[in-house]
């Protein structure tokens, strides 16, 4: 069992930055592929970025490449999403999710078994 808690969301102006955190507990967290997804009002939840257990394997959605960076601190059982050059279209509830206990490029929600409650990110123009 893995429990996930997101934090770090808020209101920021376009061009600004935020760092989201996903704090986890559970025996296998450090072995899981961890991802960030987001869901805007009226839209489906979409993949943003994923990271493997070692932290050296990462994968990004095209919308995140060059602006967002996913990382993990294994000692702190925490995964981060650094978001720079934010745009109004980045406004959404951001969720972290834990999936397979090995590195895999998984971009759909049904490939992840554990989810946090989400944190709101609002980017004003």
Short mmCIF file of C-alpha atoms in Angstrom, two decimals:
data_model
loop_
_atom_site.label_atom_id
_atom_site.label_comp_id
_atom_site.label_asym_id
_atom_site.label_seq_id
_atom_site.Cartn_x
_atom_site.Cartn_y
_atom_site.Cartn_z
CA UNK A 1 0.00 0.00 0.00
CA UNK A 2 1.25 3.50 -0.87
CA UNK A 3 -0.19 6.76 0.45
CA UNK A 4 0.49 10.00 -1.42
CA UNK A 5 0.03 13.63 -0.34
CA UNK A 6 0.59 16.54 -2.74
CA UNK A 7 1.43 20.10 -1.74
CA UNK A 8 2.86 23.28 -3.23
CA UNK A 9 0.03 24.41 -5.45
CA UNK A 10 -1.19 27.98 -5.53
CA UNK A 11 -1.85 31.08 -7.60
CA UNK A 12 0.95 32.40 -9.78
CA UNK A 13 1.21 34.85 -12.66
CA UNK A 14 2.04 33.69 -16.16
CA UNK A 15 5.79 33.22 -16.51
CA UNK A 16 6.19 32.35 -12.85
CA UNK A 17 7.26 29.13 -11.16
CA UNK A 18 5.96 26.64 -8.63
CA UNK A 19 7.37 23.47 -7.12
CA UNK A 20 4.95 20.72 -6.28
CA UNK A 21 5.78 18.00 -3.77
CA UNK A 22 4.43 14.48 -3.46
CA UNK A 23 5.19 12.96 -0.07
CA UNK A 24 4.73 9.24 0.17
CA UNK A 25 4.58 6.46 2.67
CA UNK A 26 4.51 2.76 2.05
CA UNK A 27 6.94 -0.08 1.84
CA UNK A 28 7.53 -0.03 -1.90
CA UNK A 29 7.33 3.66 -2.74
CA UNK A 30 11.00 3.96 -3.57
CA UNK A 31 10.61 1.19 -6.14
CA UNK A 32 7.57 2.64 -7.87
CA UNK A 33 7.37 4.62 -11.05
CA UNK A 34 5.84 7.92 -9.94
CA UNK A 35 3.98 10.29 -12.22
CA UNK A 36 2.29 13.66 -12.19
CA UNK A 37 -1.04 14.10 -13.92
CA UNK A 38 -3.28 17.13 -14.15
CA UNK A 39 -6.95 17.75 -14.72
CA UNK A 40 -8.46 21.03 -15.84
CA UNK A 41 -12.19 21.76 -15.43
CA UNK A 42 -14.24 19.89 -18.00
CA UNK A 43 -11.23 17.96 -19.30
CA UNK A 44 -9.85 14.49 -18.83
CA UNK A 45 -6.92 13.85 -16.53
CA UNK A 46 -3.72 14.03 -18.55
CA UNK A 47 -0.18 12.83 -18.07
CA UNK A 48 2.51 15.39 -17.28
CA UNK A 49 5.73 13.58 -16.27
CA UNK A 50 7.03 10.34 -14.76
CA UNK A 51 10.18 9.22 -12.96
CA UNK A 52 11.69 5.83 -12.24
CA UNK A 53 12.88 4.49 -8.91
CA UNK A 54 16.48 5.62 -9.29
CA UNK A 55 15.58 9.09 -10.47
CA UNK A 56 17.67 8.76 -13.61
CA UNK A 57 14.77 7.70 -15.87
CA UNK A 58 12.23 10.36 -16.69
CA UNK A 59 9.57 10.97 -19.32
CA UNK A 60 7.60 14.12 -20.12
CA UNK A 61 4.49 15.05 -22.02
CA UNK A 62 5.21 17.42 -24.89
CA UNK A 63 3.45 20.20 -22.99
CA UNK A 64 5.94 19.83 -20.12
CA UNK A 65 9.20 19.40 -22.00
CA UNK A 66 11.65 22.23 -21.43
CA UNK A 67 9.53 23.87 -18.71
CA UNK A 68 8.89 21.19 -16.05
CA UNK A 69 11.37 18.98 -14.23
CA UNK A 70 10.47 15.89 -12.23
CA UNK A 71 12.84 14.64 -9.54
CA UNK A 72 12.79 12.45 -6.46
CA UNK A 73 14.49 12.40 -3.10
CA UNK A 74 14.60 8.78 -2.05
CA UNK A 75 15.77 9.60 1.47
CA UNK A 76 12.75 11.86 1.97
CA UNK A 77 10.28 9.64 0.08
CA UNK A 78 9.29 12.67 -1.95
CA UNK A 79 8.85 13.39 -5.65
CA UNK A 80 8.93 16.96 -6.93
CA UNK A 81 7.63 18.74 -10.00
CA UNK A 82 9.42 22.00 -10.69
CA UNK A 83 7.28 24.07 -13.04
CA UNK A 84 8.80 27.11 -14.74
CA UNK A 85 7.48 29.53 -17.38
CA UNK A 86 3.94 28.72 -16.35
CA UNK A 87 1.09 29.49 -18.72
CA UNK A 88 -2.63 30.00 -18.07
CA UNK A 89 -3.28 26.68 -19.81
CA UNK A 90 -1.29 24.95 -17.06
CA UNK A 91 -4.14 25.74 -14.68
CA UNK A 92 -5.43 22.44 -13.27
CA UNK A 93 -5.53 20.19 -10.26
CA UNK A 94 -2.23 18.31 -10.19
CA UNK A 95 -2.12 14.73 -8.91
CA UNK A 96 0.75 12.42 -8.18
CA UNK A 97 0.35 8.71 -8.75
CA UNK A 98 2.33 5.56 -8.01
CA UNK A 99 2.46 2.73 -10.48
CA UNK A 100 4.63 -0.23 -11.31
CA UNK A 101 7.52 -1.28 -9.06
CA UNK A 102 9.93 -0.90 -11.95
CA UNK A 103 10.61 1.80 -14.52
CA UNK A 104 8.06 1.94 -17.29
CA UNK A 105 6.83 4.72 -19.56
CA UNK A 106 3.20 4.76 -18.46
CA UNK A 107 1.06 7.71 -19.49
CA UNK A 108 -2.50 6.55 -18.85
CA UNK A 109 -4.38 6.76 -15.57
CA UNK A 110 -5.25 3.06 -15.48
CA UNK A 111 -1.53 2.19 -15.27
CA UNK A 112 -1.29 3.78 -11.81
CA UNK A 113 -2.71 2.17 -8.71
CA UNK A 114 -2.31 4.84 -6.03
CA UNK A 115 -3.30 8.50 -6.18
CA UNK A 116 -3.04 11.56 -4.03
CA UNK A 117 -5.85 14.01 -3.37
CA UNK A 118 -4.48 16.67 -5.72
CA UNK A 119 -3.26 20.24 -5.39
CA UNK A 120 -4.68 23.23 -7.29
CA UNK A 121 -2.44 25.25 -9.59
CA UNK A 122 -3.86 28.47 -11.01
CA UNK A 123 -1.91 30.58 -13.48
CA UNK A 124 -3.26 34.06 -14.14
CA UNK A 125 -2.64 35.93 -17.38
#
